[in-house]
mmCIF file of C-alpha atoms in Angstrom:
data_model
loop_
_atom_site.group_PDB
_atom_site.id
_atom_site.type_symbol
_atom_site.label_atom_id
_atom_site.label_comp_id
_atom_site.label_asym_id
_atom_site.label_seq_id
_atom_site.Cartn_x
_atom_site.Cartn_y
_atom_site.Cartn_z
ATOM 1 C CA MET A 21 -29.116 41.382 45.591
ATOM 2 C CA SER A 22 -31.964 39.266 46.995
ATOM 3 C CA ARG A 23 -31.966 35.490 46.949
ATOM 4 C CA THR A 24 -34.833 35.491 44.442
ATOM 5 C CA GLU A 25 -32.870 37.712 42.019
ATOM 6 C CA LEU A 26 -29.806 35.501 42.424
ATOM 7 C CA VAL A 27 -31.796 32.357 41.615
ATOM 8 C CA GLU A 28 -33.410 34.019 38.623
ATOM 9 C CA GLY A 29 -29.980 35.147 37.364
ATOM 10 C CA GLU A 30 -28.543 31.649 37.677
ATOM 11 C CA SER A 31 -31.548 30.166 35.875
ATOM 12 C CA GLY A 32 -31.151 32.618 33.019
ATOM 13 C CA ALA A 33 -27.459 31.809 32.644
ATOM 14 C CA ALA A 34 -28.197 28.089 32.698
ATOM 15 C CA THR A 35 -30.896 28.563 30.078
ATOM 16 C CA THR A 36 -28.435 30.480 27.878
ATOM 17 C CA ARG A 37 -25.717 27.836 28.225
ATOM 18 C CA ALA A 38 -28.072 24.943 27.482
ATOM 19 C CA PRO A 39 -28.927 25.961 23.887
ATOM 20 C CA ARG A 40 -25.251 26.679 23.200
ATOM 21 C CA ARG A 41 -24.280 23.198 24.371
ATOM 22 C CA THR A 42 -27.096 21.702 22.312
ATOM 23 C CA ARG A 43 -25.989 23.537 19.186
ATOM 24 C CA GLY A 44 -22.395 22.452 19.786
ATOM 25 C CA PHE A 45 -23.495 18.840 20.117
ATOM 26 C CA TYR A 46 -25.401 18.962 16.832
ATOM 27 C CA VAL A 47 -22.447 20.554 15.042
ATOM 28 C CA ILE A 48 -20.054 17.871 16.306
ATOM 29 C CA ALA A 49 -22.552 15.109 15.491
ATOM 30 C CA ALA A 50 -23.056 16.443 11.953
ATOM 31 C CA LEU A 51 -19.303 16.708 11.422
ATOM 32 C CA GLY A 52 -18.828 13.150 12.663
ATOM 33 C CA ILE A 53 -21.507 11.849 10.281
ATOM 34 C CA VAL A 54 -19.908 13.654 7.316
ATOM 35 C CA ILE A 55 -16.457 12.226 8.155
ATOM 36 C CA PHE A 56 -17.940 8.735 8.552
ATOM 37 C CA LEU A 57 -19.670 8.976 5.147
ATOM 38 C CA VAL A 58 -16.424 10.166 3.537
ATOM 39 C CA GLY A 59 -14.654 7.141 5.033
ATOM 40 C CA LEU A 60 -17.317 4.788 3.682
ATOM 41 C CA ALA A 61 -17.091 6.357 0.231
ATOM 42 C CA GLY A 62 -13.303 6.083 0.291
ATOM 43 C CA GLY A 63 -13.485 2.368 1.021
ATOM 44 C CA SER A 64 -14.656 1.696 -2.539
ATOM 45 C CA TYR A 65 -11.431 3.261 -3.860
ATOM 46 C CA GLN A 66 -9.175 0.622 -2.304
ATOM 47 C CA SER A 67 -9.667 -1.628 -5.318
ATOM 48 C CA LYS A 68 -8.928 1.318 -7.643
ATOM 49 C CA LEU A 69 -5.501 2.127 -6.231
ATOM 50 C CA ASN A 70 -3.884 -0.457 -8.508
ATOM 51 C CA SER A 71 -5.000 1.561 -11.527
ATOM 52 C CA VAL A 72 -2.954 4.615 -10.447
ATOM 53 C CA GLN A 73 0.220 2.755 -9.475
ATOM 54 C CA LYS A 74 3.540 3.608 -11.113
ATOM 55 C CA ASN A 75 6.183 0.896 -10.913
ATOM 56 C CA ASP A 76 8.718 2.051 -13.498
ATOM 57 C CA ASN A 77 12.209 3.255 -12.553
ATOM 58 C CA ALA A 78 11.140 6.902 -12.345
ATOM 59 C CA ALA A 79 8.542 5.994 -9.705
ATOM 60 C CA TRP A 80 11.311 5.478 -7.152
ATOM 61 C CA LEU A 81 13.045 8.795 -7.776
ATOM 62 C CA PRO A 82 12.070 12.469 -7.342
ATOM 63 C CA LYS A 83 11.061 14.434 -10.435
ATOM 64 C CA SER A 84 14.201 16.546 -10.131
ATOM 65 C CA ALA A 85 16.544 13.530 -10.354
ATOM 66 C CA GLU A 86 18.636 13.249 -13.505
ATOM 67 C CA SER A 87 17.573 9.626 -14.005
ATOM 68 C CA THR A 88 13.924 10.727 -13.992
ATOM 69 C CA LYS A 89 14.635 13.418 -16.567
ATOM 70 C CA VAL A 90 16.411 10.876 -18.781
ATOM 71 C CA ALA A 91 13.472 8.480 -18.461
ATOM 72 C CA ASN A 92 11.074 11.260 -19.468
ATOM 73 C CA GLU A 93 13.186 12.039 -22.502
ATOM 74 C CA GLN A 94 13.308 8.358 -23.470
ATOM 75 C CA GLU A 95 9.508 8.278 -23.612
ATOM 76 C CA LYS A 96 9.716 10.551 -26.649
ATOM 77 C CA PHE A 97 11.631 7.876 -28.563
ATOM 78 C CA SER A 98 10.103 4.703 -27.144
ATOM 79 C CA SER A 99 6.523 3.963 -26.075
ATOM 80 C CA VAL A 100 7.683 1.191 -23.707
ATOM 81 C CA GLN A 101 9.515 1.608 -20.388
ATOM 82 C CA SER A 102 10.950 -1.341 -18.512
ATOM 83 C CA ILE A 103 12.236 -2.370 -15.104
ATOM 84 C CA PRO A 104 15.627 -4.137 -15.141
ATOM 85 C CA GLY A 105 15.545 -7.670 -13.813
ATOM 86 C CA PHE A 106 17.692 -10.808 -13.884
ATOM 87 C CA ILE A 107 17.304 -14.551 -13.590
ATOM 88 C CA VAL A 108 20.322 -16.046 -11.836
ATOM 89 C CA TYR A 109 21.385 -19.704 -12.104
ATOM 90 C CA GLU A 110 23.834 -21.345 -9.706
ATOM 91 C CA ARG A 111 25.457 -24.713 -9.162
ATOM 92 C CA ALA A 112 28.042 -24.846 -6.376
ATOM 93 C CA SER A 113 30.129 -27.526 -8.115
ATOM 94 C CA GLY A 114 30.173 -25.613 -11.399
ATOM 95 C CA LEU A 115 27.765 -25.333 -14.336
ATOM 96 C CA THR A 116 27.473 -28.436 -16.499
ATOM 97 C CA ALA A 117 26.911 -28.660 -20.224
ATOM 98 C CA ALA A 118 23.273 -29.522 -19.589
ATOM 99 C CA ASP A 119 22.951 -26.428 -17.384
ATOM 100 C CA LYS A 120 24.350 -24.176 -20.067
ATOM 101 C CA ALA A 121 22.084 -25.667 -22.724
ATOM 102 C CA LYS A 122 19.045 -25.101 -20.495
ATOM 103 C CA ILE A 123 20.078 -21.500 -19.699
ATOM 104 C CA THR A 124 20.668 -20.683 -23.350
ATOM 105 C CA ALA A 125 17.249 -22.058 -24.296
ATOM 106 C CA ASP A 126 15.621 -20.038 -21.498
ATOM 107 C CA ALA A 127 16.764 -16.772 -23.043
ATOM 108 C CA GLN A 128 14.499 -17.398 -26.045
ATOM 109 C CA THR A 129 11.692 -18.703 -23.850
ATOM 110 C CA PHE A 130 11.693 -15.476 -21.807
ATOM 111 C CA ARG A 131 11.285 -13.361 -24.953
ATOM 112 C CA ASP A 132 7.988 -15.114 -25.692
ATOM 113 C CA ILE A 133 6.457 -14.437 -22.252
ATOM 114 C CA PRO A 134 3.849 -11.628 -22.314
ATOM 115 C CA GLY A 135 4.918 -8.703 -20.142
ATOM 116 C CA VAL A 136 8.648 -9.146 -20.830
ATOM 117 C CA ALA A 137 10.520 -6.475 -22.797
ATOM 118 C CA ALA A 138 11.520 -9.025 -25.457
ATOM 119 C CA ASP A 139 13.910 -6.771 -27.365
ATOM 120 C CA GLU A 140 15.869 -6.088 -24.155
ATOM 121 C CA VAL A 141 16.397 -9.723 -23.106
ATOM 122 C CA ALA A 142 20.165 -10.252 -23.289
ATOM 123 C CA ALA A 143 22.194 -13.344 -24.030
ATOM 124 C CA PRO A 144 23.280 -15.409 -21.001
ATOM 125 C CA VAL A 145 26.439 -14.418 -19.140
ATOM 126 C CA PHE A 146 28.342 -17.456 -17.828
ATOM 127 C CA LYS A 147 30.834 -17.727 -14.984
ATOM 128 C CA ALA A 148 32.365 -20.800 -13.367
ATOM 129 C CA ASN A 149 29.379 -21.727 -11.218
ATOM 130 C CA VAL A 150 26.923 -18.877 -11.914
ATOM 131 C CA ALA A 151 25.049 -17.543 -14.936
ATOM 132 C CA ASN A 152 22.495 -14.792 -15.409
ATOM 133 C CA ILE A 153 20.084 -13.520 -18.042
ATOM 134 C CA SER A 154 18.804 -9.945 -18.149
ATOM 135 C CA VAL A 155 14.995 -10.131 -18.326
ATOM 136 C CA PRO A 156 13.472 -6.620 -18.040
ATOM 137 C CA LEU A 157 9.760 -6.288 -17.272
ATOM 138 C CA VAL A 158 7.487 -3.897 -19.156
ATOM 139 C CA ALA A 159 6.487 -1.208 -16.621
ATOM 140 C CA LYS A 160 4.791 1.360 -18.869
ATOM 141 C CA THR A 161 3.313 1.251 -22.363
ATOM 142 C CA ASP A 162 2.222 4.418 -24.182
ATOM 143 C CA GLY A 163 2.280 6.326 -20.913
ATOM 144 C CA LYS A 164 0.080 3.788 -19.094
ATOM 145 C CA ALA A 165 1.742 2.098 -16.104
ATOM 146 C CA VAL A 166 1.441 -1.652 -15.614
ATOM 147 C CA GLN A 167 -0.338 -2.589 -12.390
ATOM 148 C CA GLY A 168 1.631 -4.232 -9.605
ATOM 149 C CA ASP A 169 -0.327 -7.495 -9.608
ATOM 150 C CA LYS A 170 0.392 -7.926 -13.329
ATOM 151 C CA LEU A 171 4.119 -7.433 -12.730
ATOM 152 C CA VAL A 172 3.982 -10.133 -10.060
ATOM 153 C CA LYS A 173 2.245 -12.498 -12.475
ATOM 154 C CA VAL A 174 4.850 -11.884 -15.197
ATOM 155 C CA GLU A 175 7.762 -12.436 -12.825
ATOM 156 C CA LYS A 176 6.216 -15.666 -11.558
ATOM 157 C CA ASN A 177 5.781 -16.863 -15.145
ATOM 158 C CA ILE A 178 9.459 -16.129 -15.804
ATOM 159 C CA LEU A 179 10.572 -18.076 -12.732
ATOM 160 C CA LYS A 180 8.238 -20.935 -13.625
ATOM 161 C CA ALA A 181 9.728 -21.140 -17.112
ATOM 162 C CA ALA A 182 13.279 -20.993 -15.720
ATOM 163 C CA LYS A 183 12.652 -23.818 -13.252
ATOM 164 C CA ALA A 184 10.740 -25.994 -15.698
ATOM 165 C CA GLY A 185 13.001 -28.807 -16.866
ATOM 166 C CA ALA A 186 16.028 -27.452 -14.964
ATOM 167 C CA PRO A 187 18.693 -30.117 -14.327
ATOM 168 C CA GLN A 188 18.786 -31.535 -10.818
ATOM 169 C CA GLY A 189 20.820 -29.349 -8.461
ATOM 170 C CA LEU A 190 20.636 -26.154 -10.530
ATOM 171 C CA SER A 191 19.315 -23.280 -8.376
ATOM 172 C CA VAL A 192 17.222 -20.531 -9.995
ATOM 173 C CA HIS A 193 16.554 -17.103 -8.466
ATOM 174 C CA SER A 194 15.212 -13.718 -9.537
ATOM 175 C CA ALA A 195 17.352 -10.630 -8.918
ATOM 176 C CA GLY A 196 17.726 -6.987 -9.813
ATOM 177 C CA ALA A 197 15.299 -4.113 -9.377
ATOM 178 C CA GLY A 198 12.476 -6.013 -11.060
ATOM 179 C CA GLY A 199 12.828 -9.075 -8.853
ATOM 180 C CA LEU A 200 13.046 -6.970 -5.707
ATOM 181 C CA LEU A 201 10.044 -4.841 -6.669
ATOM 182 C CA VAL A 202 7.914 -7.867 -7.466
ATOM 183 C CA ALA A 203 8.942 -9.507 -4.184
ATOM 184 C CA PHE A 204 7.822 -6.413 -2.285
ATOM 185 C CA ILE A 205 4.517 -6.196 -4.139
ATOM 186 C CA ASP A 206 3.848 -9.901 -3.675
ATOM 187 C CA ALA A 207 4.682 -9.737 0.036
ATOM 188 C CA PHE A 208 2.579 -6.677 0.759
ATOM 189 C CA SER A 209 -0.344 -7.883 -1.339
ATOM 190 C CA GLY A 210 -1.138 -10.336 1.461
ATOM 191 C CA ILE A 211 -2.097 -7.360 3.599
ATOM 192 C CA ASP A 212 -5.273 -7.005 1.571
ATOM 193 C CA GLY A 213 -6.391 -10.462 2.570
ATOM 194 C CA SER A 214 -5.402 -12.956 5.243
ATOM 195 C CA LEU A 215 -2.697 -10.784 6.811
ATOM 196 C CA LEU A 216 -5.100 -7.869 7.250
ATOM 197 C CA ILE A 217 -7.684 -10.176 8.803
ATOM 198 C CA ALA A 218 -5.063 -11.590 11.176
ATOM 199 C CA ALA A 219 -3.995 -8.067 12.147
ATOM 200 C CA LEU A 220 -7.608 -7.092 12.858
ATOM 201 C CA ILE A 221 -8.083 -10.149 15.069
ATOM 202 C CA VAL A 222 -4.946 -9.312 17.053
ATOM 203 C CA VAL A 223 -6.054 -5.684 17.452
ATOM 204 C CA ILE A 224 -9.513 -6.754 18.621
ATOM 205 C CA VAL A 225 -8.034 -9.103 21.235
ATOM 206 C CA ILE A 226 -5.714 -6.355 22.524
ATOM 207 C CA LEU A 227 -8.596 -3.864 22.720
ATOM 208 C CA LEU A 228 -10.749 -6.375 24.598
ATOM 209 C CA VAL A 229 -7.959 -6.912 27.131
ATOM 210 C CA VAL A 230 -7.248 -3.192 27.510
ATOM 211 C CA TYR A 231 -10.835 -1.969 27.818
ATOM 212 C CA ARG A 232 -12.423 -5.087 29.350
ATOM 213 C CA SER A 233 -15.588 -4.152 27.483
ATOM 214 C CA PRO A 234 -17.523 -6.168 24.900
ATOM 215 C CA THR A 235 -18.434 -3.053 22.876
ATOM 216 C CA LEU A 236 -15.859 -0.291 23.418
ATOM 217 C CA TRP A 237 -13.311 -1.901 21.077
ATOM 218 C CA ILE A 238 -15.658 -1.271 18.147
ATOM 219 C CA PHE A 239 -15.174 2.512 18.211
ATOM 220 C CA PRO A 240 -11.383 2.695 17.721
ATOM 221 C CA LEU A 241 -11.485 -0.115 15.171
ATOM 222 C CA VAL A 242 -14.246 1.518 13.111
ATOM 223 C CA SER A 243 -12.496 4.895 13.371
ATOM 224 C CA ALA A 244 -9.192 3.477 12.122
ATOM 225 C CA GLY A 245 -10.409 0.783 9.728
ATOM 226 C CA VAL A 246 -13.345 2.587 8.121
ATOM 227 C CA VAL A 247 -13.029 6.327 8.625
ATOM 228 C CA ALA A 248 -9.238 6.821 8.599
ATOM 229 C CA LEU A 249 -8.362 4.144 6.021
ATOM 230 C CA GLY A 250 -11.279 5.036 3.749
ATOM 231 C CA SER A 251 -10.494 8.753 3.877
ATOM 232 C CA ALA A 252 -6.771 8.142 3.312
ATOM 233 C CA THR A 253 -7.484 5.876 0.343
ATOM 234 C CA LEU A 254 -9.785 8.456 -1.230
ATOM 235 C CA ILE A 255 -7.193 11.232 -0.829
ATOM 236 C CA VAL A 256 -4.258 9.109 -2.038
ATOM 237 C CA TYR A 257 -6.210 7.955 -5.098
ATOM 238 C CA GLN A 258 -7.026 11.504 -6.169
ATOM 239 C CA LEU A 259 -3.457 12.734 -5.555
ATOM 240 C CA ALA A 260 -1.916 9.818 -7.456
ATOM 241 C CA LYS A 261 -4.408 10.115 -10.310
ATOM 242 C CA HIS A 262 -3.517 13.760 -10.844
ATOM 243 C CA ASP A 263 0.276 13.113 -10.521
ATOM 244 C CA VAL A 264 0.620 15.076 -7.282
ATOM 245 C CA ILE A 265 2.231 12.044 -5.615
ATOM 246 C CA THR A 266 3.635 8.752 -6.906
ATOM 247 C CA LEU A 267 2.044 5.520 -5.719
ATOM 248 C CA ASN A 268 3.762 2.157 -6.239
ATOM 249 C CA GLY A 269 2.925 -1.357 -5.130
ATOM 250 C CA GLN A 270 5.087 -1.190 -2.021
ATOM 251 C CA SER A 271 3.716 2.110 -0.728
ATOM 252 C CA GLN A 272 0.146 0.943 -1.304
ATOM 253 C CA GLY A 273 0.730 -2.063 0.956
ATOM 254 C CA ILE A 274 2.369 0.095 3.626
ATOM 255 C CA LEU A 275 -0.609 2.500 3.512
ATOM 256 C CA TYR A 276 -2.960 -0.102 5.009
ATOM 257 C CA VAL A 277 -0.613 -1.056 7.836
ATOM 258 C CA LEU A 278 0.342 2.521 8.666
ATOM 259 C CA VAL A 279 -3.197 3.925 8.774
ATOM 260 C CA LEU A 280 -4.648 0.975 10.675
ATOM 261 C CA GLY A 281 -1.805 0.881 13.203
ATOM 262 C CA ALA A 282 -1.502 4.629 13.755
ATOM 263 C CA GLY A 283 -5.280 5.103 13.790
ATOM 264 C CA THR A 284 -5.758 2.441 16.459
ATOM 265 C CA ASP A 285 -2.922 3.883 18.575
ATOM 266 C CA TYR A 286 -4.356 7.397 18.511
ATOM 267 C CA ALA A 287 -7.841 6.064 19.244
ATOM 268 C CA LEU A 288 -6.458 4.286 22.323
ATOM 269 C CA LEU A 289 -4.820 7.524 23.463
ATOM 270 C CA LEU A 290 -7.909 9.688 22.960
ATOM 271 C CA ILE A 291 -10.287 7.242 24.641
ATOM 272 C CA SER A 292 -7.901 6.867 27.605
ATOM 273 C CA ARG A 293 -7.712 10.653 28.054
ATOM 274 C CA TYR A 294 -11.490 10.903 27.780
ATOM 275 C CA ARG A 295 -11.967 8.267 30.483
ATOM 276 C CA GLU A 296 -9.491 10.118 32.695
ATOM 277 C CA GLU A 297 -11.530 13.294 32.324
ATOM 278 C CA LEU A 298 -14.707 11.406 33.227
ATOM 279 C CA HIS A 299 -13.093 10.354 36.525
#
């Protein structure tokens, strides 16, 4: 084969490879744009996740559990489902007469608070230095679950009423499944605001130190914060809405941390491998 034929053969092969690479680039670019648009669309669903939350007792158990089956059967006889909760009073030196009078009055006060299952509020149970009142929260009415932020508001109103006018030295606490659930929801709700902003600032600083670039940190953050979180929110909303999965206030808060953290980690890994290949 002459040198001219060899050159012509190499030019033909290069010409064939070039369009293939160009087509591949356009396919990848189009796919990336579609994924980015899906992430942007999913971002609007973050505020809608509260509407598909389930915070009743059955939300914490699998559908096959006996407790879940009992709860489903109870719905046929009662339109309201509740979460058990307690208000606990304590005085180390022993409850006084004034304490007991206050606690007894609180039982009636709790029944009048919106969001409390009034017919399930029990009479106070007294011990030597401790007393408690069962104050269940309404978690579902006519098949519609109460949103997590509303449960938090109800529980705070209960605690506020219990502490109002309490004798000096009497400690008041919330307990039970309702108190624990509300504490989780209240704690994780900060992720949507100041805590999420603080986490983003920390991630940005770390990315600036790692990459030593004023612009490169934008790509992993956008990928994790916009594309991954938006897409995950869109998928979770649809699955929860159609009862494929169960979403509660705690898992919704964890979703933001998990997707943002894992997405940033994987972005760091992929960009590092890409830079290694460039070298």
